[in-house]
XYZ file of C-alpha atoms in Angstrom:
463
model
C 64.109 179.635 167.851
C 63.876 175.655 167.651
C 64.424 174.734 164.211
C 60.641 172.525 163.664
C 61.854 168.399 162.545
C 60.232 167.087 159.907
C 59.149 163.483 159.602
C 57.588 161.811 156.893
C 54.959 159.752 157.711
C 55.159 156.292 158.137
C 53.080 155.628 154.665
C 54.944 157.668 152.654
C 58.194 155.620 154.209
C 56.631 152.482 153.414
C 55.793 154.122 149.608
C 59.085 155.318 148.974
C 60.910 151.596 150.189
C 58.773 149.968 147.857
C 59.294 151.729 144.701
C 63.509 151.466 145.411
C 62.767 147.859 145.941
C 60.879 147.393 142.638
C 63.325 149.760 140.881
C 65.992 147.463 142.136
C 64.132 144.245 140.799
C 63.294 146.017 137.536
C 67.505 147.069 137.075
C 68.114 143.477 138.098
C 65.622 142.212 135.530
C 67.248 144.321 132.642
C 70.736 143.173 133.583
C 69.643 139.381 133.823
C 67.738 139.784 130.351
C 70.363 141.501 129.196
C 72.710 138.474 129.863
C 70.575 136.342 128.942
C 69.956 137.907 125.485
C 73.667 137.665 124.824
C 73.693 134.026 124.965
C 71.182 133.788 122.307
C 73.411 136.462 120.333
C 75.187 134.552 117.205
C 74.607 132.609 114.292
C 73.221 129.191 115.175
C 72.593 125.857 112.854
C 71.055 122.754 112.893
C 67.596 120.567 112.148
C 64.430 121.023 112.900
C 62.639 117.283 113.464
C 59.036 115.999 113.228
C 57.849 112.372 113.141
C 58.397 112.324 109.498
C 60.188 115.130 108.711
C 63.236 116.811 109.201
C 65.227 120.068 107.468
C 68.658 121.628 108.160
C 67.527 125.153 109.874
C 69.608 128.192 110.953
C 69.128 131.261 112.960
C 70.757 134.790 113.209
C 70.171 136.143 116.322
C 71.020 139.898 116.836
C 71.044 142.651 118.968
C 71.194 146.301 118.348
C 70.776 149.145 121.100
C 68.675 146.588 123.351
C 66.846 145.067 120.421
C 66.654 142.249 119.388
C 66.346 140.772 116.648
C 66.342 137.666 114.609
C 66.287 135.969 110.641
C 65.841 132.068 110.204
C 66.517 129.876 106.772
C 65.572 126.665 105.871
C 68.586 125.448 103.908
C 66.871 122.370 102.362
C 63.971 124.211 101.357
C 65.156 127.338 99.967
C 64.281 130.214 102.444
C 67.136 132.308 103.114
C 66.795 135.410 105.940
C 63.185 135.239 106.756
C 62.833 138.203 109.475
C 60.951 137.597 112.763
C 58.320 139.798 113.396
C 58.759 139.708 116.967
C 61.711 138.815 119.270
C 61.558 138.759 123.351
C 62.974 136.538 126.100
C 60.578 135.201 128.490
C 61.000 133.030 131.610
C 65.035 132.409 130.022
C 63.450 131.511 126.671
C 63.928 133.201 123.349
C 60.465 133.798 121.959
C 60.515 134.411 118.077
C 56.816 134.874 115.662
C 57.381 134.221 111.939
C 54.519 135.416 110.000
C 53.370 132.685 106.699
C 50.519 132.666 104.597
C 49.489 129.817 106.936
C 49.520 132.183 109.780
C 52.056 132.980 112.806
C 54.557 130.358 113.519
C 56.347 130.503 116.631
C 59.548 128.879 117.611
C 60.575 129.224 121.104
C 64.812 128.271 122.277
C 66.444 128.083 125.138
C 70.415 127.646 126.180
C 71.235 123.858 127.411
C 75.022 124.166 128.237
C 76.642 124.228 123.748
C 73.248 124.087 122.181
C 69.982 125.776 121.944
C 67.172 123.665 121.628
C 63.379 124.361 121.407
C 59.940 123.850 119.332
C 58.420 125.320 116.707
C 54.567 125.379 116.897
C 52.431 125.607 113.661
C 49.058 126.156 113.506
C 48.830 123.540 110.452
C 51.053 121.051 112.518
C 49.614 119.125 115.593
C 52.803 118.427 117.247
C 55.049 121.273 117.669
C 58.926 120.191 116.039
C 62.045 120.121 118.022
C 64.662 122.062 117.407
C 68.286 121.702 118.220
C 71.163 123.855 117.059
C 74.910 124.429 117.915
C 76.882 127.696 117.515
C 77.777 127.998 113.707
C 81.547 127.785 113.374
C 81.730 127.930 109.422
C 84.090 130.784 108.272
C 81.757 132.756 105.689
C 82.628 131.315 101.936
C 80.940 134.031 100.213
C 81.286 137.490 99.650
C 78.454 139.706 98.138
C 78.215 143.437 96.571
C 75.457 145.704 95.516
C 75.656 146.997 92.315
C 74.020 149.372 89.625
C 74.191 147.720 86.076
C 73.421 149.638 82.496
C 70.413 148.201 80.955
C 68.739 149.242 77.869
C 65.372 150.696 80.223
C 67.413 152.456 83.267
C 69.751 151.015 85.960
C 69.383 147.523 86.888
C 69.607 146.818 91.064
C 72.012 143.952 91.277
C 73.401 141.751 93.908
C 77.405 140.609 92.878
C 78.146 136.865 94.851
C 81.293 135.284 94.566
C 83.065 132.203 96.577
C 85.610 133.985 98.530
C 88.620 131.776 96.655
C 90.881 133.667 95.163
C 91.145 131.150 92.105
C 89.093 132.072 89.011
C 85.991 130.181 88.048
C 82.212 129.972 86.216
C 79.398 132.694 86.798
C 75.965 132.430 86.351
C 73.129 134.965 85.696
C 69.547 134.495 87.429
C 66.565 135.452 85.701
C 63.294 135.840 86.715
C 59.860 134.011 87.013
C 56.801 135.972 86.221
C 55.638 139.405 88.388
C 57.313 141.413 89.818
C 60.295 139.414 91.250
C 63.433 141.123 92.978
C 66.640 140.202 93.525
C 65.792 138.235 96.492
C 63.796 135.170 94.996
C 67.158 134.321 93.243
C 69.504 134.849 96.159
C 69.126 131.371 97.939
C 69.881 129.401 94.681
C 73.218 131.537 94.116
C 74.231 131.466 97.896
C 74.042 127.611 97.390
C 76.180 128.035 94.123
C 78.825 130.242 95.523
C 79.735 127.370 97.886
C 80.166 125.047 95.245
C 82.573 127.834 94.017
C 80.792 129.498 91.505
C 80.086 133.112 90.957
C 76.499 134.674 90.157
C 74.661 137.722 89.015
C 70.825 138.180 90.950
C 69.379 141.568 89.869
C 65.989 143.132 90.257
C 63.022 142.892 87.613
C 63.250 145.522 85.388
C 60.502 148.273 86.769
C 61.058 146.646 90.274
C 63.214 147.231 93.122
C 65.720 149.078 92.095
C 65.641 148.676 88.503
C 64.552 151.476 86.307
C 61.714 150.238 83.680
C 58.510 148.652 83.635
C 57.712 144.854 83.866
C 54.345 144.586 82.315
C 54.853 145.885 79.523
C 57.550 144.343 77.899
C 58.722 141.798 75.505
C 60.595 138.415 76.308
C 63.757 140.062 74.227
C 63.937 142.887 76.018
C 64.126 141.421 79.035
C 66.605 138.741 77.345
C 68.850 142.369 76.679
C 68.613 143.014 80.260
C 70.209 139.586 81.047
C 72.689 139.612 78.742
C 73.705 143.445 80.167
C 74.248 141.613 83.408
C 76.206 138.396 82.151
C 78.570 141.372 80.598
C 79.017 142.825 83.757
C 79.352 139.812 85.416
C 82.037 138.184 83.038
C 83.879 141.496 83.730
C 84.870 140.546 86.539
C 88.935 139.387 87.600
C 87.421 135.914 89.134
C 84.745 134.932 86.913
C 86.131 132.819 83.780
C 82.881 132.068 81.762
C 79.115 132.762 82.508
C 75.998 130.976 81.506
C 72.149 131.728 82.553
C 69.723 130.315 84.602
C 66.069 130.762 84.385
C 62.836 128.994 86.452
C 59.675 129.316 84.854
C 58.955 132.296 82.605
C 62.571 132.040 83.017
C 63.018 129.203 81.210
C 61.917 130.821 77.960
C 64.357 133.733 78.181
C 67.371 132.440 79.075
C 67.858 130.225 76.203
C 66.840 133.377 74.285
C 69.494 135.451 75.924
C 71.965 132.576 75.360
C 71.544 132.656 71.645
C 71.880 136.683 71.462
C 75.290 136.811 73.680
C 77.956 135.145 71.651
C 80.206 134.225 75.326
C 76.806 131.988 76.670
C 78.841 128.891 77.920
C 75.893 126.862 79.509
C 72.056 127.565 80.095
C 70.144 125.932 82.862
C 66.416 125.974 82.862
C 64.020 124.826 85.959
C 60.428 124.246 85.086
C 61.031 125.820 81.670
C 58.108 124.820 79.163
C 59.435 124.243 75.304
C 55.860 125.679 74.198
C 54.246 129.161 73.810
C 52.857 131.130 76.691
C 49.008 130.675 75.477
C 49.799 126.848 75.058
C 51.202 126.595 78.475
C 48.222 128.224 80.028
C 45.879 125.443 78.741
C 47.734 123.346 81.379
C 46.259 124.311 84.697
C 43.075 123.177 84.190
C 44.161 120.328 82.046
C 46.501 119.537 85.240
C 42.966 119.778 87.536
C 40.813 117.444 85.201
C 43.488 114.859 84.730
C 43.441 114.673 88.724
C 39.681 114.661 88.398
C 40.016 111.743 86.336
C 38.123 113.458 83.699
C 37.541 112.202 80.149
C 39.826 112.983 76.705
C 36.696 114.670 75.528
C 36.299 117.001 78.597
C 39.822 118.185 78.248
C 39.306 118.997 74.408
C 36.038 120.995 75.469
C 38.369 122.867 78.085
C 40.992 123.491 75.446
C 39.038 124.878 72.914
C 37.364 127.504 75.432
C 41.167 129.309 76.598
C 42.135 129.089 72.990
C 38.823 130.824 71.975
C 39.877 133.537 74.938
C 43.163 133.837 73.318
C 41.774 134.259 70.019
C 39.758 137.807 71.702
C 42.906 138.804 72.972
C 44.981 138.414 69.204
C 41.898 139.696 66.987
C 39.975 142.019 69.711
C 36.767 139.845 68.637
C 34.808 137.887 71.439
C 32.116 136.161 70.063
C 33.583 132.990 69.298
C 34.865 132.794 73.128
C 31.443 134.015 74.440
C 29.958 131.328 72.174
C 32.424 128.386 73.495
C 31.504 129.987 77.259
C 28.001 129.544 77.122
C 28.284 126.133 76.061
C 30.703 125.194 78.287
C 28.865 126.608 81.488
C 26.042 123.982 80.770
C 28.697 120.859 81.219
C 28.331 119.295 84.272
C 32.432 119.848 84.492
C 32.013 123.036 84.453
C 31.173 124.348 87.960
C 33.663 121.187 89.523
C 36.694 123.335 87.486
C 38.913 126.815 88.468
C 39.310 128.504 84.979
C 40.481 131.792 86.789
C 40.731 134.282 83.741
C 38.937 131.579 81.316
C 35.340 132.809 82.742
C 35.291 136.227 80.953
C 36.953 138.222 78.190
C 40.011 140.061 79.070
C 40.477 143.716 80.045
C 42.097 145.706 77.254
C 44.738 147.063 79.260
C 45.672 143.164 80.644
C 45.458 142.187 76.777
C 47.791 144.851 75.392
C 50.730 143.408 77.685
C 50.108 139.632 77.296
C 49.921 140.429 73.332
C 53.610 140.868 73.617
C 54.779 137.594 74.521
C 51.542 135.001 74.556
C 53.083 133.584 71.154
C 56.338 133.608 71.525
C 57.665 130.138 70.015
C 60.375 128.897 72.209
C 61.339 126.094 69.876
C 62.613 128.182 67.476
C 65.189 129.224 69.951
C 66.140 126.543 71.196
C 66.644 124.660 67.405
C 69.531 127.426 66.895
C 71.815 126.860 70.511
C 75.169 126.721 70.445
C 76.151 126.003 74.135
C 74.947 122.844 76.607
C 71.296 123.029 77.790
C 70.658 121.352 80.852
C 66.865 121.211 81.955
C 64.806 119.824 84.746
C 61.825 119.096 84.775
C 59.000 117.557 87.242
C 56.397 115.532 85.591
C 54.484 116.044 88.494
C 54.490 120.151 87.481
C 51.108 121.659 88.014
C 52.062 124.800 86.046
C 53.898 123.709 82.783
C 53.196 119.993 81.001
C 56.876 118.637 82.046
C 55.869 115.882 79.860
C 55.026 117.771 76.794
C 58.724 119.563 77.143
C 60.750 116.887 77.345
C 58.795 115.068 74.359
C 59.694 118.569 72.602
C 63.341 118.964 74.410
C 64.125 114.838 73.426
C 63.392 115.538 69.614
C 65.880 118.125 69.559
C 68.387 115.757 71.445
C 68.308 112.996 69.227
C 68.857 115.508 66.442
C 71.965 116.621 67.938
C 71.492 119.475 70.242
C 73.731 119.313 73.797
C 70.713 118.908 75.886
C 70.695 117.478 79.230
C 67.349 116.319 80.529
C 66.785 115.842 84.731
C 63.311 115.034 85.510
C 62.326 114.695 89.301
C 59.055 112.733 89.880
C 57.417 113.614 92.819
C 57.837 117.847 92.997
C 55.993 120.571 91.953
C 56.544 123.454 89.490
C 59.133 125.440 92.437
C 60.761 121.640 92.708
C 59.590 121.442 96.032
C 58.376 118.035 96.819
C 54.876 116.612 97.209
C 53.620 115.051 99.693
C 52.400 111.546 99.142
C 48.518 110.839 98.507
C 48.334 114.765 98.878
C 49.021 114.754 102.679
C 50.811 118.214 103.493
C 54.396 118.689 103.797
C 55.833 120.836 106.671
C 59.576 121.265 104.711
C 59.152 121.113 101.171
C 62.980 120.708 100.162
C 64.360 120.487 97.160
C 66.048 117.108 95.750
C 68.944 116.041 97.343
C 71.113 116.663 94.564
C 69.639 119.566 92.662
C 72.315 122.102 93.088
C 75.421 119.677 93.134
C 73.880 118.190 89.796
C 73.850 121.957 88.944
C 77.306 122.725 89.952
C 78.738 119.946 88.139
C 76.748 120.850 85.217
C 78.005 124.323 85.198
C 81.517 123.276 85.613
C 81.838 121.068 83.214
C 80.383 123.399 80.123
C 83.169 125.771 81.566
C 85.328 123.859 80.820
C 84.050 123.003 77.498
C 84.168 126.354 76.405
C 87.677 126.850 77.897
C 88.934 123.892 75.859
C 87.332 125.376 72.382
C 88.470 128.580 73.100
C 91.738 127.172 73.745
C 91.879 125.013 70.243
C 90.462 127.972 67.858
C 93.447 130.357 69.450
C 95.811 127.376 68.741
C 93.914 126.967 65.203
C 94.422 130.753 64.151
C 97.988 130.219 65.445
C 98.856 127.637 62.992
């Protein structure tokens, strides 16, 4: 019997070609891509340029079991490792979306022979910037280790940075601003430190991250104790010599506080620090917004006397005297022009029990008693604390002896970021050019200091 031949028909032929040649086009693609993602692979560094602008940026560009992925930091500003939401290659480019408060950003590279350059498109920003960055060739200069720390509430999450020199050297502890702050919102600042050859401590908010406690409820000293648990730890260690603290903002009231409790404090350093109470400070936002208004003396009182009449509820519990001052003030014609924010209303219970705790703590009183070198900047331009006020305050205490070093920076705002002129908006708000060398050499020099004391009592007891 004839075995029957079967033949596919011609269609199905046709079919069957096709999808091999696709499948073929589609490997080809993935190999290409794949090649082409490799060249992107690597830490890159560089500037980023507008017509009146331009910021020392760097990328790390990565890629784990086919995906990619990709972190960028903005060394003059202060961003360190902010993740891309989304990282493809397109037509030979490398596509990367950053997500801000602004909105997406997107910065798109490409490979020209040694360099990758692009533009980064913003929807604030008419013109897109240009971007051009060569393969970073820096051997790492800092080393970094995860820690757990003893504090009085629990564990404390910590982050241990040190230069990678082998010789011994300062260490500094990072505290906190207010909320719930990790780790992280320190890390640029001691990265930038560690290559100026100095060690530092960044830790987690007690109650957040990985730190046991709660944040809310708590006192400036106790979270002074939890500082001084990690300068112990810290000045522990084989490389560090002496330790100070460092503290922005809220900040700024502990650390001088935790200097004064731990007798090895070589050096404090406070940025946008106020030298008056928490309820005092508070009066200064809308002060800040009528002085801009150009409003009068008079005006300002008025304003004053309402958020000390709501911090009156909060100490006695009794609200008439603010609802009083309220009414009034609501008929002033200043009145709707003006953000009071918590000034329009007593306080919830619940807020009032926690602020209770520190609203009246008196800073002065610390910082009458330091022993150790105080160095504090300040912006007079501050929208958040009177920098003005302070360094009145901070200049008394100077010419009455204190070791107090005073760096004011005209022109930046309460993060020390700088403003643009006639309130136009700035695309990189950097930090002064010398804020962290002034810094190191601060730092370096109390070291020292202390070395050389410690050195003459130990000769002194000799004798």
């Amino acid at each position: 019997m004839k075995q029957r031949r079967q033949n596919l028909p011609k269609s199905r032929i046709t079919i069957f070609l096709v999808v091999l040649q696709l499948l073929e086009v589609l490997l080809l693609s993935l190999v290409v891509s794949a090649a082409h993602a490799n060249n992107f692979i690597g830490e890159w560094e560089g500037a980023a340029r507008s017509d009146s602008e331009k910021t020392r940026f760097a990328v790390s560009i990565n890629n784990q079991e086919q995906n990619l992925s990709a972190a960028m930091s903005l060394l003059d500003v202060g961003v360190v490792g902010w993740p891309a939401q989304s990282v493809v290659i397109e037509n030979d480019a490398l596509k990367m979306i950053f997500f801000a408060d602004s909105g997406p950003q997107e910065i798109v590279l490409k490979i020209d022979g040694d360099v990758m350059i692009g533009t980064w498109h913003e929807s604030n920003f008419a013109e897109p910037a240009k971007i051009v960055l060569s393969k970073n060739q820096r051997q790492v200069s800092v080393q970094e280790e995860r820690v757990l720390i003893d504090g009085e509430a629990g564990k404390l999450g910590a982050s241990l940075i040190l230069p990678t020199s082998s010789t011994s050297g300062p260490g500094v502890v990072f505290l906190h601003g207010s909320g719930p702050q990790t780790r992280d919102s320190n890390r640029f600042a001691a990265l930038t430190l560690a290559e100026h050859g100095i060690a530092s401590l960044i830790y987690d908010k007690r109650g957040v991250g990985e730190s046991d406690g709660d944040f809310d409820n708590v006192t400036f000293e106790a979270l002074a104790s939890d500082a001084v648990r990690a300068a112990e730890f810290l000045r522990k260690q084989e490389r560090v010599s002496s330790v100070g603290f460092y503290g922005h903002s809220q900040g700024g009231w502990i650390a001088p506080l935790a200097g004064t409790i731990w007798q090895h404090t070589a050096f404090v350093i406070t940025s946008s620090g106020p030298a008056v109470s928490p309820a005092r400070e508070a009066e200064w936002d809308a002060v800040y917004q009528l002085r801009k208004a150009n409003m009068s003396h008079e005006v300002e009182q008025e304003v004053r006397l309402l958020i000390r009449q709501w911090h009156s509820g909060i100490r006695e519990g009794d609200w008439s005297q603010f609802k009083r001052v309220l009414s009034e003030a609501r008929a002033s014609s200043w009145f709707e022009s003006l953000n009071l924010d918590d000034f329009n209303a007593p306080a919830e219970e619940s807020f009032s029990r926690s602020y209770r705790r520190i609203m009246d703590y008196t800073p002065m009183e610390t910082l009458t008693s330091i022993q150790f070198p105080l160095l504090a900047i300040l912006s007079p331009d501050d929208e958040s604390i009177d920098a003005v006020e302070t360094e009145n305050l901070l200049n008394v205490l100077k010419d009455e002896g204190q070791d107090i070093t005073i760096k004011s920076y005209r022109g930046y705002d309460h993060s020390m970021h700088r403003i643009g002129s006639k309130n136009s908006r700035i695309r990189w708000p950097e930090f002064p050019d010398d804020y962290f060398s002034i810094q190191s050499s601060f730092i370096k020099k109390a070291s020292s200091i202390q070395k050389s004391n410690q050195f003459e009592n130990q000769v002194g007891v000799s004798e």
